[in-house]
mmCIF file of C-alpha atoms in Angstrom:
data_model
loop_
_atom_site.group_PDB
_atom_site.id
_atom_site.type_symbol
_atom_site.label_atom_id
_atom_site.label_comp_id
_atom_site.label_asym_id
_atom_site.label_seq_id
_atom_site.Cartn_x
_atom_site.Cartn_y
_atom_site.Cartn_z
ATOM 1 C CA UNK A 277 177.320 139.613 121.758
ATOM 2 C CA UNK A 278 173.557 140.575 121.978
ATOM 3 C CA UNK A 279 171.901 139.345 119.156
ATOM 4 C CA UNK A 280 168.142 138.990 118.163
ATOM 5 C CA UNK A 281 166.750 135.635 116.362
ATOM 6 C CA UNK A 282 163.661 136.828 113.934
ATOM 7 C CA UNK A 283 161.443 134.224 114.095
ATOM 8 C CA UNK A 284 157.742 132.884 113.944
ATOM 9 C CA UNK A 285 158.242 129.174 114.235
ATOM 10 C CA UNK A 286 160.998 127.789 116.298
ATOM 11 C CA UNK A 287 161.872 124.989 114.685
ATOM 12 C CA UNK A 288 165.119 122.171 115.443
ATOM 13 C CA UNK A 289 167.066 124.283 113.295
ATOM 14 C CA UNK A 290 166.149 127.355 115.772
ATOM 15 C CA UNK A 291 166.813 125.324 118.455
ATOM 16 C CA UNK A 292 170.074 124.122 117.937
ATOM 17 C CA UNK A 293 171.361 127.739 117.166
ATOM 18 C CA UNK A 294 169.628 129.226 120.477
ATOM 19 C CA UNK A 295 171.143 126.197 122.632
ATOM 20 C CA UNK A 296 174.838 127.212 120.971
ATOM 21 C CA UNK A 297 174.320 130.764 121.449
ATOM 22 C CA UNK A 298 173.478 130.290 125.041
ATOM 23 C CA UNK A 299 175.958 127.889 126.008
ATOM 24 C CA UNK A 300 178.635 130.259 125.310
ATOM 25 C CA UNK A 301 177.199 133.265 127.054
ATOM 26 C CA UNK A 302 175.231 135.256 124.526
ATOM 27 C CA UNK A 303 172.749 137.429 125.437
ATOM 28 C CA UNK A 304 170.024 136.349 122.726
ATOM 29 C CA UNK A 305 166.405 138.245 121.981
ATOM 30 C CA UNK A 306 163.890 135.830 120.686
ATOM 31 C CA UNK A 307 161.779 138.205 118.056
ATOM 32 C CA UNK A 308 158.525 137.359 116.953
ATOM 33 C CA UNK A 309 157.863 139.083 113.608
ATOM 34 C CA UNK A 310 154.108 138.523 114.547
ATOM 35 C CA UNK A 311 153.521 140.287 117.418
ATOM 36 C CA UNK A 312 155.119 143.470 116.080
ATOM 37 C CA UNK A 313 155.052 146.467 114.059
ATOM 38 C CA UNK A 314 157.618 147.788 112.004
ATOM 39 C CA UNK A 315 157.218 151.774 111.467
ATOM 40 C CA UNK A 316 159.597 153.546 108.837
ATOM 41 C CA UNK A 317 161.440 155.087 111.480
ATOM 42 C CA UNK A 318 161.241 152.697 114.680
ATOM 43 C CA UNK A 319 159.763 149.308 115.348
ATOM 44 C CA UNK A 320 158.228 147.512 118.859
ATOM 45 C CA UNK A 321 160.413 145.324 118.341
ATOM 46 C CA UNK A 322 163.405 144.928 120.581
ATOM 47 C CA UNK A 323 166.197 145.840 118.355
ATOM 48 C CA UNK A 324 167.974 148.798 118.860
ATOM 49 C CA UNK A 325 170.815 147.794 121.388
ATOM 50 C CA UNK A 326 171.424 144.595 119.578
ATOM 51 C CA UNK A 327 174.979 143.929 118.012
ATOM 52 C CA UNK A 328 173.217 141.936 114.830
ATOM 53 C CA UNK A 329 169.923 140.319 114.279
ATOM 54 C CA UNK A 330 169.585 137.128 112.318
ATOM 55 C CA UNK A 331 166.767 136.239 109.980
ATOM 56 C CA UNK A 332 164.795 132.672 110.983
ATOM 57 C CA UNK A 333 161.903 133.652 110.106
ATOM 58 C CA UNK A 334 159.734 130.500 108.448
ATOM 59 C CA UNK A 335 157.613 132.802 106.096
ATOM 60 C CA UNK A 336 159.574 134.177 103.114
ATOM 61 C CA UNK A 337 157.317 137.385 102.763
ATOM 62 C CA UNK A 338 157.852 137.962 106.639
ATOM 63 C CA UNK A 339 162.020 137.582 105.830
ATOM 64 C CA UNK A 340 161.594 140.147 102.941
ATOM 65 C CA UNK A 341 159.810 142.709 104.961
ATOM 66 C CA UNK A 342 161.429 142.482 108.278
ATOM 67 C CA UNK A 343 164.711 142.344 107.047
ATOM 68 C CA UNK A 344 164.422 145.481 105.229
ATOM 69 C CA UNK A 345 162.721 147.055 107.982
ATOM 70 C CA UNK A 346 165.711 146.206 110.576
ATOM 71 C CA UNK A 347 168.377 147.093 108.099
ATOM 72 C CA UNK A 348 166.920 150.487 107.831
ATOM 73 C CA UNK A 349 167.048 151.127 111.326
ATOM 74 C CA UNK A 350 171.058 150.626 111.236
ATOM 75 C CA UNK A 351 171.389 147.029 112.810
ATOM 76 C CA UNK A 352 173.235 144.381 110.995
ATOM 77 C CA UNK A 353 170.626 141.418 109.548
ATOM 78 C CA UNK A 354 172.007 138.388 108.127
ATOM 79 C CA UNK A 355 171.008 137.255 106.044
ATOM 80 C CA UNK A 356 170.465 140.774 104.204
ATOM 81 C CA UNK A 357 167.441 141.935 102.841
ATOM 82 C CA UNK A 358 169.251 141.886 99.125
ATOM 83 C CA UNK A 359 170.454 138.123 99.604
ATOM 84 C CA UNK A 360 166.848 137.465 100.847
ATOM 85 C CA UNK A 361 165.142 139.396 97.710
ATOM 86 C CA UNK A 362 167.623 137.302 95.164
ATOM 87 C CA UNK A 363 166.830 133.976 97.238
ATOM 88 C CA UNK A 364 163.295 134.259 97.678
ATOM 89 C CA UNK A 365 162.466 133.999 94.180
ATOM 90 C CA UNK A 366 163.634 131.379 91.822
ATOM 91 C CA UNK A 367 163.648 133.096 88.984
ATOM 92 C CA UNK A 368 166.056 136.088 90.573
ATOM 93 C CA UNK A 369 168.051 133.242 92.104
ATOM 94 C CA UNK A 370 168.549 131.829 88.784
ATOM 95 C CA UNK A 371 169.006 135.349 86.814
ATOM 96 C CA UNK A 372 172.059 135.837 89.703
ATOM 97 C CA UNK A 373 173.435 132.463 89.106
ATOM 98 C CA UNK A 374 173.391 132.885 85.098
ATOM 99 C CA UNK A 375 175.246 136.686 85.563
ATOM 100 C CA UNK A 376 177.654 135.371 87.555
ATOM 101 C CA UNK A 377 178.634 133.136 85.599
ATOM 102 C CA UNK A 378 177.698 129.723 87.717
ATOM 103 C CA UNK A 379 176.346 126.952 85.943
ATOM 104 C CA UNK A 380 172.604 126.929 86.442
ATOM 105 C CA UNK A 381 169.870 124.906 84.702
ATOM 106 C CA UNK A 382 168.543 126.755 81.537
ATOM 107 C CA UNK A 383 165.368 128.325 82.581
ATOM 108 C CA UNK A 384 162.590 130.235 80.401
ATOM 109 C CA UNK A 385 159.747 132.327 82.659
ATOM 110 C CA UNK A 386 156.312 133.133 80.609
ATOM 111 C CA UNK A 387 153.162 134.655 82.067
ATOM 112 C CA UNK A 388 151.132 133.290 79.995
ATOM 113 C CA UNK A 389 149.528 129.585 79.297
ATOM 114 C CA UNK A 390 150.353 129.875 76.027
ATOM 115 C CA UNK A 391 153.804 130.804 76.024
ATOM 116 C CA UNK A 392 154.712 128.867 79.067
ATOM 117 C CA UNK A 393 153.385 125.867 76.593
ATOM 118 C CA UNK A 394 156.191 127.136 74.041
ATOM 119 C CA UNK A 395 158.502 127.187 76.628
ATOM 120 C CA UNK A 396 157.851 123.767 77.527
ATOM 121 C CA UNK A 397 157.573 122.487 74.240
ATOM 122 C CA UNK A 398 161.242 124.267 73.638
ATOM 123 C CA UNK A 399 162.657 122.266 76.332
ATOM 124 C CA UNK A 400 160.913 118.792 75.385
ATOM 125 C CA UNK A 401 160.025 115.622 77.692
ATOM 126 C CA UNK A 402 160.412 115.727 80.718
ATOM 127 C CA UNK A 403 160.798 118.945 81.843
ATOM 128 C CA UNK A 404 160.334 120.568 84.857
ATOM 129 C CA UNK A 405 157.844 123.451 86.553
ATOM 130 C CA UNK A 406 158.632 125.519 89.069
ATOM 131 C CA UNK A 407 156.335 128.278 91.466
ATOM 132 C CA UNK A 408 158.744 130.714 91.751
ATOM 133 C CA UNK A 409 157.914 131.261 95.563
ATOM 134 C CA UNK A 410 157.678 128.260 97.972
ATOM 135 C CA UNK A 411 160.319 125.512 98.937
ATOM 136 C CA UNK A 412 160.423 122.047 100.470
ATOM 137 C CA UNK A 413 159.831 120.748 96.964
ATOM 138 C CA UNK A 414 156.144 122.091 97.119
ATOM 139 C CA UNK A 415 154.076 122.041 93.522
ATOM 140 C CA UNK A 416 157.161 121.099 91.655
ATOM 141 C CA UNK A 417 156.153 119.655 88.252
ATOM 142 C CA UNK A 418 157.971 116.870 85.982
ATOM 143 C CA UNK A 419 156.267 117.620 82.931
ATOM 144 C CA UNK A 420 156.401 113.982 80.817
ATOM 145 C CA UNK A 421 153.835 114.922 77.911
ATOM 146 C CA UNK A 422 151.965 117.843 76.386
ATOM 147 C CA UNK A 423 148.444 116.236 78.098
ATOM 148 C CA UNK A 424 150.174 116.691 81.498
ATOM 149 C CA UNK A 425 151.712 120.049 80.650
ATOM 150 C CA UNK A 426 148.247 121.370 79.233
ATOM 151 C CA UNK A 427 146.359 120.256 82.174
ATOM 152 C CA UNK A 428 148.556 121.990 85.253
ATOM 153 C CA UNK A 429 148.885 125.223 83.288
ATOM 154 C CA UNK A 430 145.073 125.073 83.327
ATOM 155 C CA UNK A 431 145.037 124.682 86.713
ATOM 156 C CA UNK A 432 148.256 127.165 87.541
ATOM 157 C CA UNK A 433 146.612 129.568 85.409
ATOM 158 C CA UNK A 434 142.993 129.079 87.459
ATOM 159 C CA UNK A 435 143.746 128.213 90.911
ATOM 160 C CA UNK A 436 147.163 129.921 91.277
ATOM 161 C CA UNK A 437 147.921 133.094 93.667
ATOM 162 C CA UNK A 438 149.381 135.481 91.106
ATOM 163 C CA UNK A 439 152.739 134.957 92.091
ATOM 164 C CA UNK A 440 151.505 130.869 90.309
ATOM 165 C CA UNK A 441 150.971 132.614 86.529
ATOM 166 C CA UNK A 442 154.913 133.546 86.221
ATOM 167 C CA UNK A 443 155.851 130.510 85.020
ATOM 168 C CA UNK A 444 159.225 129.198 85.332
ATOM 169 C CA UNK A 445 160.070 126.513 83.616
ATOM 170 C CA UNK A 446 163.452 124.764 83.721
ATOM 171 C CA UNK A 447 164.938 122.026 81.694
ATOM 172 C CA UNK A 448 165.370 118.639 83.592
ATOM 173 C CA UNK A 449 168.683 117.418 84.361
ATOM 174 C CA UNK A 450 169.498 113.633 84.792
ATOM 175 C CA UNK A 451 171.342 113.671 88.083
ATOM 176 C CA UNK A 452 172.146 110.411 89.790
ATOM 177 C CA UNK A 453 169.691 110.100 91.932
ATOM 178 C CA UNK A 454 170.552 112.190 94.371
ATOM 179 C CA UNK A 455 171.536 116.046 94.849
ATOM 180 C CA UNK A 456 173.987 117.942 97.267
ATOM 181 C CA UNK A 457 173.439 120.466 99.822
ATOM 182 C CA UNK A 458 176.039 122.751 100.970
ATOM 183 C CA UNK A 459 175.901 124.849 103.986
ATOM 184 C CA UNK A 460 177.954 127.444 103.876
ATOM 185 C CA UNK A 461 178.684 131.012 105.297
ATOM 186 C CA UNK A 462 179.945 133.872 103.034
ATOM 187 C CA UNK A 463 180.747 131.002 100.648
ATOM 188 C CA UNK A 464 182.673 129.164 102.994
ATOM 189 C CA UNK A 465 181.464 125.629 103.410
ATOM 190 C CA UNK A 466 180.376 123.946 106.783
ATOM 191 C CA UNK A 467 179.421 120.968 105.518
ATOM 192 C CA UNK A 468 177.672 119.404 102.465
ATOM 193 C CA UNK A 469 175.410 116.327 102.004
ATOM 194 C CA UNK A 470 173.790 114.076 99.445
ATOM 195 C CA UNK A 471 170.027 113.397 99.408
ATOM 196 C CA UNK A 472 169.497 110.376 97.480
ATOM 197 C CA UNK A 473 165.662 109.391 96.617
ATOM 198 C CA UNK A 474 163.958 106.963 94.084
ATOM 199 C CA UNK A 475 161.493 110.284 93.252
ATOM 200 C CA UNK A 476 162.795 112.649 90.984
ATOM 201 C CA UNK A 477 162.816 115.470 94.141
ATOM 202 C CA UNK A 478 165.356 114.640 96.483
ATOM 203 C CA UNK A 479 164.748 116.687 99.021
ATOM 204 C CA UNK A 480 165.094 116.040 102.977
ATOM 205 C CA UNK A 481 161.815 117.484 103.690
ATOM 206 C CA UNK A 482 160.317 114.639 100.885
ATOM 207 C CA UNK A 483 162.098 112.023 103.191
ATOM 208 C CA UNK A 484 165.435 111.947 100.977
ATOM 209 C CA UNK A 485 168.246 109.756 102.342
ATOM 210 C CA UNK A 486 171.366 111.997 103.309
ATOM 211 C CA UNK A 487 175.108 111.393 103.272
ATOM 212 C CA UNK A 488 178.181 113.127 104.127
ATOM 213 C CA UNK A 489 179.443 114.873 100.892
ATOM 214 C CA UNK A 490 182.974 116.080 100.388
ATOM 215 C CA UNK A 491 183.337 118.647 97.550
ATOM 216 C CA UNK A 492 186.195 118.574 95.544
ATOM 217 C CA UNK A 493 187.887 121.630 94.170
ATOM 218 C CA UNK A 494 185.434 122.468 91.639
ATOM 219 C CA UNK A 495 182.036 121.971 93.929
ATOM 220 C CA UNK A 496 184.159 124.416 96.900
ATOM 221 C CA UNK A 497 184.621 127.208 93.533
ATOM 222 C CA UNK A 498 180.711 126.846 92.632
ATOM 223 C CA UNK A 499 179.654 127.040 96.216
ATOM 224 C CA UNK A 500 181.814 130.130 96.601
ATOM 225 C CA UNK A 501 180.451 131.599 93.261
ATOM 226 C CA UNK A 502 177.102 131.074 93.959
ATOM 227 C CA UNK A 503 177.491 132.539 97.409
ATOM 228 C CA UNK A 504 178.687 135.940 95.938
ATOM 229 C CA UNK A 505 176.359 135.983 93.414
ATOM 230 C CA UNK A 506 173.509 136.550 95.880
ATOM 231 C CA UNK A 507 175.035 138.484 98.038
ATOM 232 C CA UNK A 508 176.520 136.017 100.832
ATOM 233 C CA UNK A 509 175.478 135.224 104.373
ATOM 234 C CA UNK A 510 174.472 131.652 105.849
ATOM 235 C CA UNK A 511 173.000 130.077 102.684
ATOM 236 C CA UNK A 512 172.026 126.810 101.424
ATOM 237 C CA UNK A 513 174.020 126.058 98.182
ATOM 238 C CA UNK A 514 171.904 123.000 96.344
ATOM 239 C CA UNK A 515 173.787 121.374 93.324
ATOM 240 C CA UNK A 516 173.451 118.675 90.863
ATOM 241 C CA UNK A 517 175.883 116.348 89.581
ATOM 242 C CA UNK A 518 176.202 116.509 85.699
ATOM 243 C CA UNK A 519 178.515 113.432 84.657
ATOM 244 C CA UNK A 520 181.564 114.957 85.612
ATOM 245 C CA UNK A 521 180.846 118.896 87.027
ATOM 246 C CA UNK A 522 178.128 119.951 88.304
ATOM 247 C CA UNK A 523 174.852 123.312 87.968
ATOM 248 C CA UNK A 524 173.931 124.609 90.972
ATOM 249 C CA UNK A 525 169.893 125.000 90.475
ATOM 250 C CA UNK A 526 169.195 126.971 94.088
ATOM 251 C CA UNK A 527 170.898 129.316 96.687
ATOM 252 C CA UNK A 528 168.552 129.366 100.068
ATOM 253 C CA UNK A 529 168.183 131.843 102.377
ATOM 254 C CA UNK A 530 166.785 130.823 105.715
ATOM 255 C CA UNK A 531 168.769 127.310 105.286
ATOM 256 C CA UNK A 532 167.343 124.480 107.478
ATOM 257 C CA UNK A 533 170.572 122.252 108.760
ATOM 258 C CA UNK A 534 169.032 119.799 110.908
ATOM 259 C CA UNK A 535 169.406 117.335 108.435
ATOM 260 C CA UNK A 536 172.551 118.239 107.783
ATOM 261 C CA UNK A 537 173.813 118.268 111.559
ATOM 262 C CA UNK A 538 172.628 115.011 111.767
ATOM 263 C CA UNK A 539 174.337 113.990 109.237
ATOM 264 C CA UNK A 540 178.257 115.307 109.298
ATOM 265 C CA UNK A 541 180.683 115.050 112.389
ATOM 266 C CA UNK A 542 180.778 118.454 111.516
ATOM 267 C CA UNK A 543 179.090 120.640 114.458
ATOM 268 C CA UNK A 544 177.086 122.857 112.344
ATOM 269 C CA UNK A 545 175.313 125.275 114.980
ATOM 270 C CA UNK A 546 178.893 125.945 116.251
ATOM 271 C CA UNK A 547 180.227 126.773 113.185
ATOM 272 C CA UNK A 548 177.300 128.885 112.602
ATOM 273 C CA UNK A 549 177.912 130.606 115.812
ATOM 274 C CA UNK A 550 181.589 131.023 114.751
ATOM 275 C CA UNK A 551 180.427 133.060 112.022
ATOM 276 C CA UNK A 552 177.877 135.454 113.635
ATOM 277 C CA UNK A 553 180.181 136.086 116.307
ATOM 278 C CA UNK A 554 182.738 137.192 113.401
ATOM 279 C CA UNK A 555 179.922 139.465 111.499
ATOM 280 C CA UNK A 556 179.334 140.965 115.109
ATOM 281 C CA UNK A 557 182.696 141.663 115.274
ATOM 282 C CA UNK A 558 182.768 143.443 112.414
ATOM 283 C CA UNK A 559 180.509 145.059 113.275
ATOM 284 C CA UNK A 560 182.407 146.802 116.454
ATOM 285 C CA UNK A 561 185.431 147.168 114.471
ATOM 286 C CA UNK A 562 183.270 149.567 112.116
ATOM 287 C CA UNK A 563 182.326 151.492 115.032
ATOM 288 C CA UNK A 564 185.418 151.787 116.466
ATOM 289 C CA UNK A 565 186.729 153.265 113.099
ATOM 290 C CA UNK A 566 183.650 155.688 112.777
ATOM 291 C CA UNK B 196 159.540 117.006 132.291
ATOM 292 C CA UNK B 197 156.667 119.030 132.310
ATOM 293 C CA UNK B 198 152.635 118.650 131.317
ATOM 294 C CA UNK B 199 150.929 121.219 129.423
ATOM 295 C CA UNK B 200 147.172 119.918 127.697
ATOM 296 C CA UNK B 201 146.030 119.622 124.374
ATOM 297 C CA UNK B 202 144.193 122.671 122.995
ATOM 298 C CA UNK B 203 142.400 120.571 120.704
ATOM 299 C CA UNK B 204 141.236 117.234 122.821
ATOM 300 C CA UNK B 205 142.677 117.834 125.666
ATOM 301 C CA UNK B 206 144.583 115.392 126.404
ATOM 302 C CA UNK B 207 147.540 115.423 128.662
ATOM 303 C CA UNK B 208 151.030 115.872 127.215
ATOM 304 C CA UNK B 209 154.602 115.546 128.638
ATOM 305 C CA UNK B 210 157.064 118.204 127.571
ATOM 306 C CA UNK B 211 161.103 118.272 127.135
ATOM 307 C CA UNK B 212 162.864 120.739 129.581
ATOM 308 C CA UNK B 213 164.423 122.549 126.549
ATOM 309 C CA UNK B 214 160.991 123.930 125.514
ATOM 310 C CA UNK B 215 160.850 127.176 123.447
ATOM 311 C CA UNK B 216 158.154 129.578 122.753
ATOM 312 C CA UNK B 217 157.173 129.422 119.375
ATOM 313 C CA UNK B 218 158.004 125.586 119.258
ATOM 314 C CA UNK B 219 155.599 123.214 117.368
ATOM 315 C CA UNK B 220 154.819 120.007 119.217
ATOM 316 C CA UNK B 221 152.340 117.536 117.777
ATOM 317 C CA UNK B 222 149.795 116.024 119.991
ATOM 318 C CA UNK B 223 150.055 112.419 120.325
ATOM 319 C CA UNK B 224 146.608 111.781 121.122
ATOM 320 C CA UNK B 225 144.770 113.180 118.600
ATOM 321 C CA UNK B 226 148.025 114.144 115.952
ATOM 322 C CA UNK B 227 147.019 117.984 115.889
ATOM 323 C CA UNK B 228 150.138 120.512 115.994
ATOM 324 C CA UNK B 229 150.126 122.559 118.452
ATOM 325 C CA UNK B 230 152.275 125.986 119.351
ATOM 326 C CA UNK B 231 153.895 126.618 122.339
ATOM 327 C CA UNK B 232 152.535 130.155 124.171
ATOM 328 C CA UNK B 233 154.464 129.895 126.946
ATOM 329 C CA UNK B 234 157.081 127.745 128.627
ATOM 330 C CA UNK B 235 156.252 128.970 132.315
ATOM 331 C CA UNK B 236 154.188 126.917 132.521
ATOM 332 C CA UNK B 237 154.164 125.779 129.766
ATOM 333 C CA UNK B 238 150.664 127.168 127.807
ATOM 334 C CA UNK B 239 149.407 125.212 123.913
ATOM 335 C CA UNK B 240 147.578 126.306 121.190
ATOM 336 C CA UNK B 241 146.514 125.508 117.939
ATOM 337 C CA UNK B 242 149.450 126.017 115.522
ATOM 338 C CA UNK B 243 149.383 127.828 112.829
ATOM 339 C CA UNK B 244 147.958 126.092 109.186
ATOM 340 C CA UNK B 245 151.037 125.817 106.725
ATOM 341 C CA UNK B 246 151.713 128.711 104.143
ATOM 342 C CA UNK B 247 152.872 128.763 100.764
ATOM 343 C CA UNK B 248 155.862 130.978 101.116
ATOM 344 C CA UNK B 249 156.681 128.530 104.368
ATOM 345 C CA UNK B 250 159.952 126.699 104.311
ATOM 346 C CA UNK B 251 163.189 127.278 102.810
#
């Protein structure tokens, strides 16, 4: 297949999918979203003989934009620009979780200091805050007292970007120390992990410890749930453990599986290969028909 | 193995075969990050400074 890689950081993750897409023959287009334009009708960017184009690119406002951009020009982008949109932002993500019936953390969103106080003061101590934009466990607040809670809605509220006054604020769960990723395509699993850490944020970018993680029937339902909920593609499915079931907090977009690969037996890249090859196919089956 | 140098001391670094444009390296000389330009040869620059909406 000829398929283009969106990018503007290659990192393992990109790596380890270019290396399995050229071992077995594919003719892959590196893209980089920075050095082009993309016009409402065409784009410099090398896409229009390309079978499907995936999304790695490292900035989420890039992924949102580009993604539309290539869709519009009739090439297939996974993840789509509609899984990206729901992804991107936690408080979508968690809006698509709650409609679709997946269990999700209960979550208020205020724009004001004030109100976001309420909010917190609803939930109680701790409690957790949220940006709604930005990953790798970045500005992520425990909230153990009112002091604490007055003074970083001061400083959200002063030295935030915009998108830093929505406030999203989400009750905290007690999970056992650790929390479990699932990688999985069109809410099929490849392979799931634990990250384990003494901090309250668990995740591998914060140095969590991982371990292989088999779901049981319940954790494979969820994953598959949460998958359709925001459209499908190659997400990152993150869960908590709740006694005995589970809330899945976050669905990720442009999911990083190094850890992951590193972790399982499982050959990730491959089976993400697997995958685009069978979106690509479907693709040329639709043309065949049309 | 290949060399490329430091674009912010200079100093001389070896490189894996399996280098990509648009791969960070970090410098181990002076610790900054640096992006790969080109792979033939291989060409360094300054990478990028982290963004909020960076990361999955």
């Amino acid at each position: 297949m000829k398929i283009g890689i969106l990018y503007s950081r290659i990192r393992k993750d990109e790596k380890l999918l270019l290396s399995e897409l050229r071992e077995r023959g594919h003719d892959v287009t590196k893209i980089d979203v920075r050095k082009h334009q993309f016009g409402l009708h065409d784009t410099t960017a090398p896409v229009d003989d390309l079978d499907i184009v995936v999304d790695r690119c490292l900035a989420t406002s890039r992924s949102l934009y580009a993604t539309r951009f290539i869709e519009s020009y009739g090439v297939p982008v996974v993840n789509s620009p509609e899984t990206a949109e729901i992804c991107a932002d936690k408080a979508k993500n968690s809006l698509a979780l709650a409609e679709a019936g997946v269990p999700t953390p209960e979550t208020k969103v205020a724009f004001t200091k004030e109100s976001a106080m309420d909010a917190i003061e609803s939930f109680g101590y701790p409690c957790v805050l949220k940006p709604v934009v930005g990953s790798w466990g970045r500005l992520m607040a425990k909230i153990d007292s009112r002091s604490a809670a007055e003074a970083i809605l001061e400083h959200k509220a002063t030295l935030g970007h915009y998108e830093h006054k929505v406030f999203y604020v989400q009750e905290f769960v007690e999970k056992p120390g650790r929390d479990i990723r699932v990688v999985a395509t069109d809410g099929e699993p490849v392979a799931a992990m634990t990250r384990s850490s003494e901090h309250w944020l668990t995740n591998a970018a914060k140095g969590g410890e991982t371990e292989e993680f088999e779901l049981d029937d319940e954790a494979l339902e969820l994953v598959e749930k949460a998958s359709d909920a925001v459209g499908g593609g190659l997400l990152g499915v993150d869960l908590m453990e709740t006694g005995d079931s589970y809330t899945v907090h976050e669905v990720n977009h442009t999911v990083e599986f190094k850890a992951l690969n590193g972790t399982t037996d499982v050959d990730v890249p491959a089976a993400v290969v697997d995958w685009l090859e069978s979106k690509a196919a479907e693709k040329t089956a639709a043309e065949a028909l049309a | 193995m290949t060399e490329a140098e430091c674009a912010e001391c200079g100093a001389t670094l070896d490189l894996a075969d399996d280098l990509e444009t648009g791969e960070i390296i970090d410098c181990g000389t002076c610790g900054a990050e640096l992006e790969v330009i080109d792979v033939n040869p291989p060409v360094l620059d300054r990478a990028p400074e982290l963004e909020e909406d960076w990361g999955e």
